[in-house]
PDB file of C-alpha atoms in Angstrom:
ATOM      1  CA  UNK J   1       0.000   0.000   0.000  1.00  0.00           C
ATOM      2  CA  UNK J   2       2.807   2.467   0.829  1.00  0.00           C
ATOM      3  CA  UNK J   3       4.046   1.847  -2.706  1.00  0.00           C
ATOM      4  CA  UNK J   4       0.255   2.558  -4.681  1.00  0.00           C
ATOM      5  CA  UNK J   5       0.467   5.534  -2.087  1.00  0.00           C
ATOM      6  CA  UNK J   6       3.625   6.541  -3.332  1.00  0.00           C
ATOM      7  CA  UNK J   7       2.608   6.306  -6.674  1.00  0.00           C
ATOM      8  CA  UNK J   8      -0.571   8.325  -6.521  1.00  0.00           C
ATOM      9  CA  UNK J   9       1.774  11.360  -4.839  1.00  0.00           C
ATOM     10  CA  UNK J  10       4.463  11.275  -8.032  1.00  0.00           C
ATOM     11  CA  UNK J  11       1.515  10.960 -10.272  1.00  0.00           C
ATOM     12  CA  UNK J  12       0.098  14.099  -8.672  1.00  0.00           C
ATOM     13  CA  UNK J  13       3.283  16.125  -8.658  1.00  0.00           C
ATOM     14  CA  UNK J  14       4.219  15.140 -12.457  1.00  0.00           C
ATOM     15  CA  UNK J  15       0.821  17.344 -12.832  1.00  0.00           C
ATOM     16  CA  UNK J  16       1.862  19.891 -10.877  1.00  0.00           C
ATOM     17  CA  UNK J  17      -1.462  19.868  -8.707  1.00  0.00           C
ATOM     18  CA  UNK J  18      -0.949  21.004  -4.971  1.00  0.00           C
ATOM     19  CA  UNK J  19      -2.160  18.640  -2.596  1.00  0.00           C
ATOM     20  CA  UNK J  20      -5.088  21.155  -1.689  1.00  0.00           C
ATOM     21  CA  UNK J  21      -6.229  21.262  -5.161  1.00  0.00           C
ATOM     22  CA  UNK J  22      -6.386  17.234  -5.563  1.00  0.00           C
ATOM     23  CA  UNK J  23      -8.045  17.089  -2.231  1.00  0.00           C
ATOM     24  CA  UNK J  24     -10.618  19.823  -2.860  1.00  0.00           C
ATOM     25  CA  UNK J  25     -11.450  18.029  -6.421  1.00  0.00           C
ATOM     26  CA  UNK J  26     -11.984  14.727  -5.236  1.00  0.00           C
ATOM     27  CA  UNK J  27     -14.343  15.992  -2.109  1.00  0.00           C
ATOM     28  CA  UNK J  28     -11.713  14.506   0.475  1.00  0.00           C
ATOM     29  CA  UNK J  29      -9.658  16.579   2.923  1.00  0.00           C
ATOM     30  CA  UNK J  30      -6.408  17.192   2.724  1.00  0.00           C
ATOM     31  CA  UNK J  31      -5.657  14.826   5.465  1.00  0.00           C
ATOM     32  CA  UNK J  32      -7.308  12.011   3.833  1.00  0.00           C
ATOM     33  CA  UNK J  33      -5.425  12.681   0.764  1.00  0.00           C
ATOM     34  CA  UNK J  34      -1.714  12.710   2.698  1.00  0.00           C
ATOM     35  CA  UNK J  35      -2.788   9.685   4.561  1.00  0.00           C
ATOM     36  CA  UNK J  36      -3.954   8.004   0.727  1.00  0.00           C
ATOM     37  CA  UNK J  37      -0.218   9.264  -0.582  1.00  0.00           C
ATOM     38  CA  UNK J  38       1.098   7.617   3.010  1.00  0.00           C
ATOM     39  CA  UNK J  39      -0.705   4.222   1.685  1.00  0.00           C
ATOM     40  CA  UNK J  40      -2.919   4.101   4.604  1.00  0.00           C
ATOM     41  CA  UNK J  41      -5.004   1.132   5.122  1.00  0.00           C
ATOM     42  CA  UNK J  42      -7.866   2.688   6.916  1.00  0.00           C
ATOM     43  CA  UNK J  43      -8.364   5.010   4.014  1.00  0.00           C
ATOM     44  CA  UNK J  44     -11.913   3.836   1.868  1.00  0.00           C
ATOM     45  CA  UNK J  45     -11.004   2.543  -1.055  1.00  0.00           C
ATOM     46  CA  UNK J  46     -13.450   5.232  -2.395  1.00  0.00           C
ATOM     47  CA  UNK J  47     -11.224   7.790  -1.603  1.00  0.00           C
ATOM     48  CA  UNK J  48      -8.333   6.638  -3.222  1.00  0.00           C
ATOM     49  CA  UNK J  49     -10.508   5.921  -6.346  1.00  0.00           C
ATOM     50  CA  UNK J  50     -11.637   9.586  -5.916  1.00  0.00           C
ATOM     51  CA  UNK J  51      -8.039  10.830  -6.192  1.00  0.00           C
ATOM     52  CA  UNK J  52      -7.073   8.346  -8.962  1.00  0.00           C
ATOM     53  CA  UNK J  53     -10.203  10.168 -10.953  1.00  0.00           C
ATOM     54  CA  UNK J  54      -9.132  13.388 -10.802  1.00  0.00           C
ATOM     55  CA  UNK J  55      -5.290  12.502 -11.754  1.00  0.00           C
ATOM     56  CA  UNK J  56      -7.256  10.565 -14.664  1.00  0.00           C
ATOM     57  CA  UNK J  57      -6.005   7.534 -13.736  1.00  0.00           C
ATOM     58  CA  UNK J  58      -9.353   5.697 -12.521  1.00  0.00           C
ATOM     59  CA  UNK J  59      -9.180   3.831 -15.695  1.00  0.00           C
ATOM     60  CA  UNK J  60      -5.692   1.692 -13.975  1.00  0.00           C
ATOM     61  CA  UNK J  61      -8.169   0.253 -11.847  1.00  0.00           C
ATOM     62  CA  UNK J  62      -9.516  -2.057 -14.640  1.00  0.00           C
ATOM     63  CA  UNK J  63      -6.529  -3.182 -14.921  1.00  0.00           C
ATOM     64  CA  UNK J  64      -5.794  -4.730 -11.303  1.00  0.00           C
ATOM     65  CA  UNK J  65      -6.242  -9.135 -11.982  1.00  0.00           C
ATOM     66  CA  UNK J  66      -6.632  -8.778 -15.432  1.00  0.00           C
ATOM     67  CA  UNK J  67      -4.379 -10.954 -16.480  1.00  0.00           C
ATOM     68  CA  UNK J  68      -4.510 -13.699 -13.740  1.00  0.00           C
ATOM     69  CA  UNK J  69      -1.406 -15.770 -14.222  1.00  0.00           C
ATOM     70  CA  UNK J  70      -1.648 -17.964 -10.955  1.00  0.00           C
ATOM     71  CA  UNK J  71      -5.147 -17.730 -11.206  1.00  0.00           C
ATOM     72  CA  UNK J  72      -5.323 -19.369 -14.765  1.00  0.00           C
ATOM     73  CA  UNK J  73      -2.685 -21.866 -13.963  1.00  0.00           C
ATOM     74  CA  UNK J  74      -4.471 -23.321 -11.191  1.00  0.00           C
ATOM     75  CA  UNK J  75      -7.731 -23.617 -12.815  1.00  0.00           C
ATOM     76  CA  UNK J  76      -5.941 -25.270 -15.491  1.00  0.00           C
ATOM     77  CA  UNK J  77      -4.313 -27.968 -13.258  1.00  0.00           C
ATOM     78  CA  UNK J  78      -7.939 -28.743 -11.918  1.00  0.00           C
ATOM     79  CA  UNK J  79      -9.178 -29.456 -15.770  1.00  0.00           C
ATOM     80  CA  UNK J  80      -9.644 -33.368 -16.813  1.00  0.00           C
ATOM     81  CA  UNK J  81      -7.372 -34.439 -19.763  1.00  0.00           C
ATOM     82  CA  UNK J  82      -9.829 -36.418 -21.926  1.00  0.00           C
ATOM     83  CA  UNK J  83      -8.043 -39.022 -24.039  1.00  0.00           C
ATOM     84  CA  UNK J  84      -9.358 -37.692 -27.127  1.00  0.00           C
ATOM     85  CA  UNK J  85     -11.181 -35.116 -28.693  1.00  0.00           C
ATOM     86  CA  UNK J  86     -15.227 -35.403 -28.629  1.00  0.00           C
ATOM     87  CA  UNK J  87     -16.303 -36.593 -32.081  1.00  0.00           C
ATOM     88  CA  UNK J  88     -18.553 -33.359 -33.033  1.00  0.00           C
TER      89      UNK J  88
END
């Protein structure tokens, strides 16, 4: 978490945006916002998707699991091998 918090501060300095003016935009106080940049747990996740809108980067979100490595290669070792193809 103190990495994705780290990560939401850069991406808000690279656009030059104050920490007032993120929190103001995304309804949140400024307190939330340094505890969100902090990585803090007891932040809603709502919050930090609030802050990730207004750097325009809500869209990342979609791409947390996407592609499920571990999660494919496990349901894959659960699959039956059939001998041979069905005849269709």
């Amino acid at each position: 978490m103190a990495a994705f918090g780290e990560n939401i501060k850069l991406a808000r300095l690279r656009r030059d945006l104050s920490s007032e003016q993120v929190a103001e935009r995304a309804a949140i106080s400024r307190n939330t916002l340094i505890k969100i940049e902090k990585g803090d747990e007891g932040v809603a996740i709502g919050f930090y998707f609030r802050a990730l809108a207004i750097l325009g980067l809500d869209k990342d979100l979609l791409l947390v699991a996407k592609d499920d490595v571990l999660g494919r290669l496990l349901q894959d070792a659960k699959l039956t091998v059939k001998e041979r193809a069905s005849k269709k």
